[in-house]
Short mmCIF file of C-alpha atoms in Angstrom, two decimals:
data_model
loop_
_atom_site.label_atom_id
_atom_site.label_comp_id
_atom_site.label_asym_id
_atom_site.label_seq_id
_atom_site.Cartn_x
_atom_site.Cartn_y
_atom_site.Cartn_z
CA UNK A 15 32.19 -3.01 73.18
CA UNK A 16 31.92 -5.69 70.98
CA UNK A 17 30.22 -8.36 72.46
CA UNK A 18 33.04 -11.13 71.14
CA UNK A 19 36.74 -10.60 70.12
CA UNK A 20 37.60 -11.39 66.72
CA UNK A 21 41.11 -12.16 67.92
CA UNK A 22 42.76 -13.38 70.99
CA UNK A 23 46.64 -13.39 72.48
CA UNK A 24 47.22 -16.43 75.32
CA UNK A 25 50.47 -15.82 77.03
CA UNK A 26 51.36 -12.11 78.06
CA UNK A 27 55.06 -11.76 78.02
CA UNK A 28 56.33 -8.27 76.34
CA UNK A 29 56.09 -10.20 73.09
CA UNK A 30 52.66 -10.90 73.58
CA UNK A 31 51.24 -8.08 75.32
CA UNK A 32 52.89 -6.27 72.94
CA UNK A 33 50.94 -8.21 70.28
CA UNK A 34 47.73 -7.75 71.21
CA UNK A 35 47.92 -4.32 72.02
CA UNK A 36 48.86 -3.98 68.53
CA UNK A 37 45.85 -5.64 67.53
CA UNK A 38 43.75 -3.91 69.71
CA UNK A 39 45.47 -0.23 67.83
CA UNK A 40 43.98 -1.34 64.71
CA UNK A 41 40.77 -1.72 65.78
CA UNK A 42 40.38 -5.56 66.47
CA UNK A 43 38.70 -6.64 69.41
CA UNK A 44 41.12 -9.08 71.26
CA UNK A 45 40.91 -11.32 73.65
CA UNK A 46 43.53 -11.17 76.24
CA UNK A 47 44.34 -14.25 78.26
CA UNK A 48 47.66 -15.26 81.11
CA UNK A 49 48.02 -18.04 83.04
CA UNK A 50 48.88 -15.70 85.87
CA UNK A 51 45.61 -13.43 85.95
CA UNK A 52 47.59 -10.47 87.16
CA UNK A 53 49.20 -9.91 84.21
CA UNK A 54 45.97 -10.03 82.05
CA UNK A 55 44.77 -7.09 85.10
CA UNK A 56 47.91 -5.36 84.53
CA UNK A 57 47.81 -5.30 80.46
CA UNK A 58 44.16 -3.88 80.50
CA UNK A 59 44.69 -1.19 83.43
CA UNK A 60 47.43 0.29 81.52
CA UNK A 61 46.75 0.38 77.94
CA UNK A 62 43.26 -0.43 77.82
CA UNK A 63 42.48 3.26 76.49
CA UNK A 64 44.36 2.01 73.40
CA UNK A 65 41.71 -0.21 71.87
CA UNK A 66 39.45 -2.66 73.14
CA UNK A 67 40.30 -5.87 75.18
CA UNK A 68 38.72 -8.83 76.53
CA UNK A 69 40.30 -9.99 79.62
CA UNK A 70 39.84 -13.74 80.48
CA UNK A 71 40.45 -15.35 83.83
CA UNK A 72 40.62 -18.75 82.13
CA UNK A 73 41.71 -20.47 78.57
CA UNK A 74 37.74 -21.53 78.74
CA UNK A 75 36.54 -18.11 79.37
CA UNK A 76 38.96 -16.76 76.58
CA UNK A 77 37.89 -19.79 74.15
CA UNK A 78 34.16 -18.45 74.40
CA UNK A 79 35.07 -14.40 74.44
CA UNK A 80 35.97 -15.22 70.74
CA UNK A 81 34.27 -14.98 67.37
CA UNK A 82 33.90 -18.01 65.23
CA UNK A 83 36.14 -18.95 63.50
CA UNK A 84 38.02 -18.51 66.39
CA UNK A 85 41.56 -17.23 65.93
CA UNK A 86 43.96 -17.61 69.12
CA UNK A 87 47.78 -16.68 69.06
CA UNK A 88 49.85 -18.11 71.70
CA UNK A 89 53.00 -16.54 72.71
CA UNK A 90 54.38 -18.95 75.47
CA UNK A 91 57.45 -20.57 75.57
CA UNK A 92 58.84 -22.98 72.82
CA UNK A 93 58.69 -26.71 73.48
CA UNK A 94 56.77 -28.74 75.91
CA UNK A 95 54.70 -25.52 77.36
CA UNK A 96 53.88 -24.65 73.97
CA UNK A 97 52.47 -28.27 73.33
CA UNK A 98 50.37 -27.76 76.92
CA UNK A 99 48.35 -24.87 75.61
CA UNK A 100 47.70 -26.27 72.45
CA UNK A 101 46.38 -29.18 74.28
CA UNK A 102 44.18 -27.15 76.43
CA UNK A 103 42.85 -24.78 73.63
CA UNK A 104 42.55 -27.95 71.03
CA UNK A 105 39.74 -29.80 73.27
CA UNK A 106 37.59 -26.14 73.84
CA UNK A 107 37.82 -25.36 70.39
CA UNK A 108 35.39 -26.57 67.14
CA UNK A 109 36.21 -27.80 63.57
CA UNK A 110 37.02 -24.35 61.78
CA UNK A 111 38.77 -22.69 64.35
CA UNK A 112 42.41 -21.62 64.10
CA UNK A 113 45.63 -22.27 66.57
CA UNK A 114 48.30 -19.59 66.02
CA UNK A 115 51.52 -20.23 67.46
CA UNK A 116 53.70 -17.22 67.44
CA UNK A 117 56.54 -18.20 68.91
CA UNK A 118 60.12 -19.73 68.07
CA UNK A 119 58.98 -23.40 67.17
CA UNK A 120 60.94 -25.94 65.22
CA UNK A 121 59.30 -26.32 62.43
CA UNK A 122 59.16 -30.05 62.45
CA UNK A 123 57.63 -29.75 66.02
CA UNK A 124 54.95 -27.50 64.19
CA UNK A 125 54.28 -29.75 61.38
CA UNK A 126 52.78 -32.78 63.68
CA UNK A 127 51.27 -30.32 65.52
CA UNK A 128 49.81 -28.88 62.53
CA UNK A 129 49.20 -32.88 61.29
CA UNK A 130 47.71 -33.79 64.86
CA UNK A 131 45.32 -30.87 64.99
CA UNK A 132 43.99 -31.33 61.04
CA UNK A 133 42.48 -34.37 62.16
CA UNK A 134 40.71 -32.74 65.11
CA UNK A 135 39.26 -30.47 62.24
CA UNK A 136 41.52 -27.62 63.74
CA UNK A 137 43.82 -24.90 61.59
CA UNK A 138 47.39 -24.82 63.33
CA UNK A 139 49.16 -21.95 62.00
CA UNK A 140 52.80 -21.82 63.25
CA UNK A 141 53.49 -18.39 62.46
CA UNK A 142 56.96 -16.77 62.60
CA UNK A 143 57.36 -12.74 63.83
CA UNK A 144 60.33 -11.04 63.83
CA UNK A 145 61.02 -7.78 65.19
CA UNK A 146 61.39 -7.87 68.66
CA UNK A 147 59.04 -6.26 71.57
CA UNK A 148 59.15 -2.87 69.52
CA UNK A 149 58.01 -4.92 66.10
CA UNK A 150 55.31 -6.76 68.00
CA UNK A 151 53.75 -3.52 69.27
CA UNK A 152 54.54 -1.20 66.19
CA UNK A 153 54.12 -3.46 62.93
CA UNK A 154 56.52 -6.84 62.50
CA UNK A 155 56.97 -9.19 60.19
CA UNK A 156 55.20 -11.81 60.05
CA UNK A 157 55.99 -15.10 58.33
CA UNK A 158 52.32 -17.70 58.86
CA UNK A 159 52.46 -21.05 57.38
CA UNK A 160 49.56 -22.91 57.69
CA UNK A 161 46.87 -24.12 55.30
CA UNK A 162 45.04 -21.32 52.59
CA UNK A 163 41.79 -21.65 53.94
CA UNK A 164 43.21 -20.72 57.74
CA UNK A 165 45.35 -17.60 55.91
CA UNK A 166 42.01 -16.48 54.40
CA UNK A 167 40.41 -15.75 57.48
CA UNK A 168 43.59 -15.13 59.43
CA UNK A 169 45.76 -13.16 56.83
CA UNK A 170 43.74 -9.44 56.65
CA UNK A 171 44.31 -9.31 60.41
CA UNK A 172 47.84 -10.27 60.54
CA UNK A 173 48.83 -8.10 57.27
CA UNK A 174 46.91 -4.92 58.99
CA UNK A 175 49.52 -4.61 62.09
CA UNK A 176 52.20 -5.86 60.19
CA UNK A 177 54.98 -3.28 59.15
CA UNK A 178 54.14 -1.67 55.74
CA UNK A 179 56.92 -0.79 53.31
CA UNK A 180 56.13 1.46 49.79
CA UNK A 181 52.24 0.23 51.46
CA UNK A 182 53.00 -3.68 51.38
CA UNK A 183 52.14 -5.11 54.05
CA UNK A 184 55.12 -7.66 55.72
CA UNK A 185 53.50 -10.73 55.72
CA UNK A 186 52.36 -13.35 53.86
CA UNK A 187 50.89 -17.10 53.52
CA UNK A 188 54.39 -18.78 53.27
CA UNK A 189 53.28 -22.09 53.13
CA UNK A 190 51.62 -25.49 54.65
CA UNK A 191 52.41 -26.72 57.56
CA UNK A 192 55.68 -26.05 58.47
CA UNK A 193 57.31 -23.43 56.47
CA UNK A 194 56.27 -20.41 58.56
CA UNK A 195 58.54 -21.49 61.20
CA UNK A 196 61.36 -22.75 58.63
CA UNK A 197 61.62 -19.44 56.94
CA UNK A 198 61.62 -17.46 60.45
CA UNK A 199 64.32 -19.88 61.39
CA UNK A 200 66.24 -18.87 58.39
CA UNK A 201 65.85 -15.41 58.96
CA UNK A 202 67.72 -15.87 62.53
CA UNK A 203 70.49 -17.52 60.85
CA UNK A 204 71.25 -15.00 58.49
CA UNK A 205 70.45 -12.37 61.47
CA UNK A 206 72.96 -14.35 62.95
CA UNK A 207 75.72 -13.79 60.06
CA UNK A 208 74.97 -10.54 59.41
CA UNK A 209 75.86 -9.08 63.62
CA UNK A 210 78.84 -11.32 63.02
CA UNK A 211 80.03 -9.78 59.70
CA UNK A 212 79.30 -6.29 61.20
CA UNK A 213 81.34 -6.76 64.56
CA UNK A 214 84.02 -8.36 62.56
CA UNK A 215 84.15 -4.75 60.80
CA UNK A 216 84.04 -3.42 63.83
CA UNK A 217 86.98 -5.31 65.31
CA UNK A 218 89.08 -4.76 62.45
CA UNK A 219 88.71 -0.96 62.36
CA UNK A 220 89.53 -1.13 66.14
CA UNK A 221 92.29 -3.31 66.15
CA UNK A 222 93.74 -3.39 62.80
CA UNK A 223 93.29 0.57 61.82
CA UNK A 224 93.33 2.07 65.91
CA UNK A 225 89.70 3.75 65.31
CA UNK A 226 87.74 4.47 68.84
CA UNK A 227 83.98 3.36 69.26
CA UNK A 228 83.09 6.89 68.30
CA UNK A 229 84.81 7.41 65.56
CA UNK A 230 83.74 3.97 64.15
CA UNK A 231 80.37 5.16 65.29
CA UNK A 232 80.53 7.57 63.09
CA UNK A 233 82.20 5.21 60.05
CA UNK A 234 79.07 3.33 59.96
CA UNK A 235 76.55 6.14 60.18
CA UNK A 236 78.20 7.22 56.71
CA UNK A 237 77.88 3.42 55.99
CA UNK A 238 73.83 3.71 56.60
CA UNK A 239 73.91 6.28 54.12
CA UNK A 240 74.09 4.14 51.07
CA UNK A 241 74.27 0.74 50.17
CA UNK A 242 74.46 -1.12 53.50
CA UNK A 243 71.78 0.93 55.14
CA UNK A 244 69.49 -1.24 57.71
CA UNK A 245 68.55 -1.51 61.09
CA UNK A 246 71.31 -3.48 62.01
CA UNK A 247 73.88 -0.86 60.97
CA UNK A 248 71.52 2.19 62.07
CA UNK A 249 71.63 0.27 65.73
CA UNK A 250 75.53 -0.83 65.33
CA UNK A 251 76.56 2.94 65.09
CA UNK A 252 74.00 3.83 68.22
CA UNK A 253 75.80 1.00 70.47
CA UNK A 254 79.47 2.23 69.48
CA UNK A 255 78.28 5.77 70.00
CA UNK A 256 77.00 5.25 73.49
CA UNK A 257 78.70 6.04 76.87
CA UNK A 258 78.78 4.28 80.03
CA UNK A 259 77.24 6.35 82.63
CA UNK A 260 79.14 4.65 85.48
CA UNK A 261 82.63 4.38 83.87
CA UNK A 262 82.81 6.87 81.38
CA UNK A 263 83.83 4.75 79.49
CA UNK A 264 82.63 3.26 75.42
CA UNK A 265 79.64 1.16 76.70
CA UNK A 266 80.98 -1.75 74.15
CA UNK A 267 84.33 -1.99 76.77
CA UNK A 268 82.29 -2.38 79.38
CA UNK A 269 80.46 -5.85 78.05
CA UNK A 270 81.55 -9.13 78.46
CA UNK A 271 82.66 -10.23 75.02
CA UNK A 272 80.96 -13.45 75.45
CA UNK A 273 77.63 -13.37 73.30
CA UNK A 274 74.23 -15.47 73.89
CA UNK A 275 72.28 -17.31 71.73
CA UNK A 276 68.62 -18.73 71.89
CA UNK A 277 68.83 -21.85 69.30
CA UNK A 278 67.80 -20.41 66.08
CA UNK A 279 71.05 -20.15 64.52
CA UNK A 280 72.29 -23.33 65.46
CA UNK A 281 69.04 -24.77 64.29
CA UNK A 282 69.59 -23.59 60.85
CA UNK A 283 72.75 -24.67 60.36
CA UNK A 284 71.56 -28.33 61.66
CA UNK A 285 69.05 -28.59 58.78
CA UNK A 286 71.37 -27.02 56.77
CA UNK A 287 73.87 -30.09 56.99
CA UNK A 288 71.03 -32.49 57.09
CA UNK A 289 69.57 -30.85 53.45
CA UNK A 290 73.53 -30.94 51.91
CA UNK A 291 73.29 -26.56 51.56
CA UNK A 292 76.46 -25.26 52.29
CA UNK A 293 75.71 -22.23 54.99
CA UNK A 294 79.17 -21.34 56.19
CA UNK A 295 78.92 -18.07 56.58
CA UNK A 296 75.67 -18.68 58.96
CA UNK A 297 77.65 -21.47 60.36
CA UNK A 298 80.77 -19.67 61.05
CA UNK A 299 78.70 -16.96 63.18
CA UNK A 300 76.89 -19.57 64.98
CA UNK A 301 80.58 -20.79 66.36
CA UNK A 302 81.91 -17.68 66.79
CA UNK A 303 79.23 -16.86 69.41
CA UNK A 304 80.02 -20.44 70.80
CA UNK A 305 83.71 -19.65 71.21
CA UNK A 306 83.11 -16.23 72.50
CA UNK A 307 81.11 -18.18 75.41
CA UNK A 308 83.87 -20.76 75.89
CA UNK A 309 85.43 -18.61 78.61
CA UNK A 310 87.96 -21.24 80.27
CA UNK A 311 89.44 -22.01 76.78
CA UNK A 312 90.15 -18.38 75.96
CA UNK A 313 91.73 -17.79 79.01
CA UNK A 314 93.59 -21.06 79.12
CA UNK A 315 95.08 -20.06 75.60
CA UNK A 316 95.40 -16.16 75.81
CA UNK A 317 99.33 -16.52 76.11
CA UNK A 318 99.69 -18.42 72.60
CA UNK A 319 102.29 -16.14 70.27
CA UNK A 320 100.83 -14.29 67.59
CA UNK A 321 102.40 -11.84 64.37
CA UNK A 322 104.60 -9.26 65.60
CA UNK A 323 102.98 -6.55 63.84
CA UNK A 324 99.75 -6.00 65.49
CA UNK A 325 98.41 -2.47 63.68
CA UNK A 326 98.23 -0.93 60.01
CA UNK A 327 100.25 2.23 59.60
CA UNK A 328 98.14 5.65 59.00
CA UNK A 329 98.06 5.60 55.23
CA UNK A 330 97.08 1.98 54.79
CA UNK A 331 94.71 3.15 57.94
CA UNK A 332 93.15 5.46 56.14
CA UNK A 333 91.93 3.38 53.09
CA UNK A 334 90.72 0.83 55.27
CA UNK A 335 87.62 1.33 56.60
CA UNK A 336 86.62 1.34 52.05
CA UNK A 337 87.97 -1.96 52.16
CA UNK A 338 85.98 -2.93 55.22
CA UNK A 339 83.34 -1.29 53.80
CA UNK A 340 83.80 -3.37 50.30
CA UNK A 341 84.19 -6.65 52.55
CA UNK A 342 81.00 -6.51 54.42
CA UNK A 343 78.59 -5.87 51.68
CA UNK A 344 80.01 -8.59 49.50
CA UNK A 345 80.33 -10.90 52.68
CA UNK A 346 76.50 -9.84 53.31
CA UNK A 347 75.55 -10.60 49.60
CA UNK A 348 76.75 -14.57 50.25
CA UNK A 349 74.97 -14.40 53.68
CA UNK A 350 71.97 -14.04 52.32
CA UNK A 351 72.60 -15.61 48.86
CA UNK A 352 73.31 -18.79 51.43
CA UNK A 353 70.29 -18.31 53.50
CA UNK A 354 67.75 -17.82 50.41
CA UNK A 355 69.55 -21.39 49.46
CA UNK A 356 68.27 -22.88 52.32
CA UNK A 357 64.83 -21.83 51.84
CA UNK A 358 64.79 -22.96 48.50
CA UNK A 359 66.10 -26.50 49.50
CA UNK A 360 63.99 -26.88 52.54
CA UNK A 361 60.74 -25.77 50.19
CA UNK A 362 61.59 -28.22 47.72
CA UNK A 363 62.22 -31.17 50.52
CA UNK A 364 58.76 -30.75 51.87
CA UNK A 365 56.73 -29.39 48.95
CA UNK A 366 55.99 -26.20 50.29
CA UNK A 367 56.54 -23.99 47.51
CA UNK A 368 57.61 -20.70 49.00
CA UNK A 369 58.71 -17.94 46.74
CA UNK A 370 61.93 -16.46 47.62
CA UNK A 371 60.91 -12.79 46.24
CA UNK A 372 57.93 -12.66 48.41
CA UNK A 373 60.40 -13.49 51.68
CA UNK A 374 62.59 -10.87 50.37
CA UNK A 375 59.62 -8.57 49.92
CA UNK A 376 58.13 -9.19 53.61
CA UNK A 377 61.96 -8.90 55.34
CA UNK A 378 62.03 -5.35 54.06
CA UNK A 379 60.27 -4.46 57.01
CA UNK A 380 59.26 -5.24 60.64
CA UNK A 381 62.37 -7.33 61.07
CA UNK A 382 65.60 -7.34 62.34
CA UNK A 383 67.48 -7.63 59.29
CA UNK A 384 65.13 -5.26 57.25
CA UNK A 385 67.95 -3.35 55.05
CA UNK A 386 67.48 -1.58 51.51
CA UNK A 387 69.20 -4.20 49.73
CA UNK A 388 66.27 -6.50 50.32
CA UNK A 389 65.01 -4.74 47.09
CA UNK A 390 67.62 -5.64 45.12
CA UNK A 391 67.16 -9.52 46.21
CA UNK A 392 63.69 -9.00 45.74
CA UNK A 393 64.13 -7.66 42.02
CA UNK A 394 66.47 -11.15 41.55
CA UNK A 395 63.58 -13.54 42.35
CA UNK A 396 60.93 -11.71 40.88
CA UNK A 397 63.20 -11.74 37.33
CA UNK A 398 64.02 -15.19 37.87
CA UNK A 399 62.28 -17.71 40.53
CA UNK A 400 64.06 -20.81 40.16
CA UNK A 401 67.47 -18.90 40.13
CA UNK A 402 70.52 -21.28 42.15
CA UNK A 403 71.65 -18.28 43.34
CA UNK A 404 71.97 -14.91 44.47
CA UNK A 405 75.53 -14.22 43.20
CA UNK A 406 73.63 -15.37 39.47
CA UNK A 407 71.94 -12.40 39.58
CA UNK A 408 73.71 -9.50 37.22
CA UNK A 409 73.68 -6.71 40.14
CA UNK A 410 75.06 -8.85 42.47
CA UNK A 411 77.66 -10.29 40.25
CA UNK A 412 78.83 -6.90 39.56
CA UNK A 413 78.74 -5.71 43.19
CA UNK A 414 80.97 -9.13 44.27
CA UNK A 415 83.17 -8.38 41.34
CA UNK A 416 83.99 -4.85 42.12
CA UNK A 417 84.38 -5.46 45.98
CA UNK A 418 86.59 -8.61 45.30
CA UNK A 419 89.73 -7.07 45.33
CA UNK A 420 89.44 -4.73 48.62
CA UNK A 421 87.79 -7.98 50.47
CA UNK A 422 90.97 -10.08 49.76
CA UNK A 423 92.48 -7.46 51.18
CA UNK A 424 90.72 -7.10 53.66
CA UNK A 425 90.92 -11.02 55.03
CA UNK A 426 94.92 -10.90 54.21
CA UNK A 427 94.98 -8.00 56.74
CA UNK A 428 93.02 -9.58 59.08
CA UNK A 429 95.47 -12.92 59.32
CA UNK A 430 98.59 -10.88 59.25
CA UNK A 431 97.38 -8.47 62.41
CA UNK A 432 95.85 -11.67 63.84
CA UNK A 433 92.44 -9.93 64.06
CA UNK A 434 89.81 -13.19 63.92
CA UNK A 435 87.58 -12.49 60.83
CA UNK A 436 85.90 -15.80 60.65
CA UNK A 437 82.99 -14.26 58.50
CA UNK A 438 84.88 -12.33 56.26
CA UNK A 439 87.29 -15.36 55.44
CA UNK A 440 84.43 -18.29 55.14
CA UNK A 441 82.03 -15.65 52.76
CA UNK A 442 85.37 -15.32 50.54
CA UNK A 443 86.20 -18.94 50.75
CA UNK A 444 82.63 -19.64 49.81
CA UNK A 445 82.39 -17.60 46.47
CA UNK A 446 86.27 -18.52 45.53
CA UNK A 447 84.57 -22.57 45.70
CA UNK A 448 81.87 -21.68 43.24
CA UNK A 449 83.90 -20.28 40.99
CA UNK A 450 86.48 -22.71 40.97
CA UNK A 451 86.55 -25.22 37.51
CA UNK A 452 87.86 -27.98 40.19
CA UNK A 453 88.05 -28.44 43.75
CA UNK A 454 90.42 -30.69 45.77
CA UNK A 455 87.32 -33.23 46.59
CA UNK A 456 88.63 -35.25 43.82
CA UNK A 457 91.53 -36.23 46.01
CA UNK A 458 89.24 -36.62 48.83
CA UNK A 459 87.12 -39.33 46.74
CA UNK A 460 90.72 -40.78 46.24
CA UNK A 461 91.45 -40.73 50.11
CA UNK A 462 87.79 -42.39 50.79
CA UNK A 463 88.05 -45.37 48.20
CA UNK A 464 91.61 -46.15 49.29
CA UNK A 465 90.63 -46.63 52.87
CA UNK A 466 87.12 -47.67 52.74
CA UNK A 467 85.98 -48.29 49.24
CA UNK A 468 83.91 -45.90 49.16
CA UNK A 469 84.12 -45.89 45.51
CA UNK A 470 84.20 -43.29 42.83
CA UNK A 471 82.82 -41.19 39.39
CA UNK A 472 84.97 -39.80 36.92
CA UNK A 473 85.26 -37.40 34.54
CA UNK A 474 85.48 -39.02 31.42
CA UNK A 475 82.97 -41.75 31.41
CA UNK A 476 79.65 -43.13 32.87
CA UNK A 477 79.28 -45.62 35.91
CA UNK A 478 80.50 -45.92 39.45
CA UNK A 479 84.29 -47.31 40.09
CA UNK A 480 86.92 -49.04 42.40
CA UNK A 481 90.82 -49.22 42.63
CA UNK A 482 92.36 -52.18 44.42
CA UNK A 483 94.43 -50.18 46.38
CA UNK A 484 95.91 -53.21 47.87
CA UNK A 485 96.43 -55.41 44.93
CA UNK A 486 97.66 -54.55 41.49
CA UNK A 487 96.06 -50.80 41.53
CA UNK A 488 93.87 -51.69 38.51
CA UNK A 489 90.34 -50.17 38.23
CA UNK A 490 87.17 -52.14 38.34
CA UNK A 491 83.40 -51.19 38.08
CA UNK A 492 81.85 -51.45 41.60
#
């Protein structure tokens, strides 16, 4: 045994036990560390054949078990426990040494701690991982902000457990400060839109076009098969396939319809609004969840009349599910076309200078909305860095183009059977804006200066203007 770690995990959750014994599988000794010292027992009894581990009874014990610079990764809980640790580790720890934080952090909450703990002499790295308790043991990916010098002697770990795609590993220095946990939030948001655009599918073959969970099951295996494959699809045709062993029953009628969220999404449409990008697809997912939850309002308004006609006969049934099909990719295009928008605005707001293909090229992996079109967007950045947009990009373009037809469709159907398809309908509301030559916000620059003033620019010449809605109606420069 090596008579330091090179590595340590504090905090030993799944997520984190996971974590180190990931580490430990690749050959780094790691320092293993829990405030309750059973766990820390339990951890090394049972997988300690797997690599080698340095138990500590306390954060002082697991401060000195570890190689200088020392490199600790926290996995505790976001927030005010987070800030504890930190605490604790900051005053055993010497200028050089390196605070990872692993978990779900607001970003802004990691850049003072990253601000607080430069001046200490200290690397905080707030670090974003995606890929759940099977990622964290098996290779995720992982998203480290942080300064250069800290991603130098932190990055050849972190790349080696990280999930590999064509041998690349998923990670990569996003940026100072901040931007590790930006990005990871963004990545939840669009998680977020994609499961929403995928049940909506799901709904509408149900409800609109009378398909069972297995047969839809089956609908998107084909659909993994090409251009939509990922793991969210792969795992969407696994749920609809299973069978409740107590009922009988499709395991999806058996769940409450009333889906949880941890704060990611909503935090990403928050900065969103507050950096003027327009994420309404993300958006739109985030309140779907919220009215899903909003059980005594749904059952208050169940009885409300809807259309008469409720399904699609069996020829229009039959070409369908290639509309659906049609719908979701190009709804999953402005997703992520949305999200990477984000990105780019947040980078630009705080100077962090992230490039979009290399967050395309790390999400191919690891993470929970790893898909084979990830390529594609990573093909778009890499031919043009600085481009506005996703749907710029000529494969896109043609991809939106082609599907445009079958996902007008497919939102028509949706409000005539009354099937909700909040997704579907905001995505195509979303690309019909950009391409429109004018949008109705000229009358609601009217609206504003007639009741407050708020003045007005127009199209024909320079300078900021007025009417005097209440006098004569004549125009003045404000």
């Amino acid at each position: 045994m090596a008579e330091q770690a090179r590595i340590g995990v504090t905090g030993l959750a799944v997520m984190g036990s996971n974590l180190a014994r990931n580490l430990a599988r690749h050959g780094h000794p790691v320092a293993v560390h829990n405030r309750t010292e059973a766990k820390t027992r339990a951890l090394v009894e049972e997988f300690g054949h797997e690599g080698e581990f340095h138990p500590a009874e306390t954060l002082k014990q697991f401060v000195e078990s570890l190689e200088r610079p020392r490199r600790a990764i926290i996995m505790v809980k976001a927030g005010a426990p987070t800030d504890a640790v930190i605490d604790e580790l900051a005053a055993l720890m010497e200028p050089g040494d390196m605070i990872v934080d692993g978990g779900n952090a607001d970003f802004r909450d990691t850049r003072r701690r990253e601000a607080a703990l430069r001046e200490q002499g200290l690397h905080f790295v707030g670090t974003g991982i995606s890929g759940g308790e099977e990622g964290a043991l098996n290779g995720p990916s992982i998203m480290p902000g942080g300064s250069k010098e800290a991603y130098e002697a932190l990055g050849p770990i972190l790349e080696d457990i990280a999930a590999k795609v064509d041998g690349v590993p998923c990670c990569t220095h996003v940026g100072p400060d901040g931007a590790g946990h930006f990005v990871k939030m963004v990545h939840n948001g669009i998680e977020y839109a994609d499961m929403q655009l995928i049940a909506e599918a799901y709904d509408l073959l149900r409800h609109a076009a009378g398909q069972r969970p297995a047969e839809i099951a089956e609908v998107f295996r084909t659909w993994n098969s090409g251009r939509l494959e990922s793991y969210l699809i792969e795992i969407t045709a696994e749920v609809l396939a299973h069978t409740d062993a107590a009922t009988g029953q499709p395991f999806v009628d058996v769940v409450l319809d009333q889906a949880g969220q941890k704060g990611t999404g909503s935090w990403t449409v928050q900065n969103a609004l507050e950096l003027g990008v327009p994420t309404s697809g993300i958006a739109e997912a985030v309140f779907a969840r919220s009215l899903s939850g909003s059980a005594e309002l749904r059952a208050a308004t169940r009885g409300l009349p809807g259309p008469g006609e409720t399904w699609l006969d069996s020829a229009a049934s039959d070409r369908f599910a290639d509309d659906v099909e049609q719908a979701l990719y190009a709804s999953k295009i402005v997703a992520y076309a949305q999200g990477f928008n984000l990105i780019q605005a947040g980078s630009a707001e705080y100077g962090w200078d992230v490039d979009p293909g290399a967050m395309a090229t790390i999400w191919r992996g690891g993470c929970i909305i790893r898909a084979q079109f990830l390529n594609r967007i990573k093909e778009a950045y890499d031919a043009d860095p600085g481009r506005p947009t996703l749907l710029t990009d000529g494969h896109f373009a043609e991809a939106i183009g082609g599907a445009q037809d079958a996902w007008r469709r497919v939102v028509s159907t949706a409000a005539q059977l009354g099937v909700p398809a909040p997704g579907f309908s905001a995505a195509l509301s979303y690309y019909d804006a950009l391409r429109a030559e004018r949008l109705p916000a000229a009358l609601i620059q009217g609206q504003r200066d007639f009741f407050g003033a708020h003045t007005y620019r127009r199209v024909d010449r320079e300078g900021t203007f007025h009417t005097l809605w209440g006098g004569d109606r004549s125009e003045v420069e404000a």
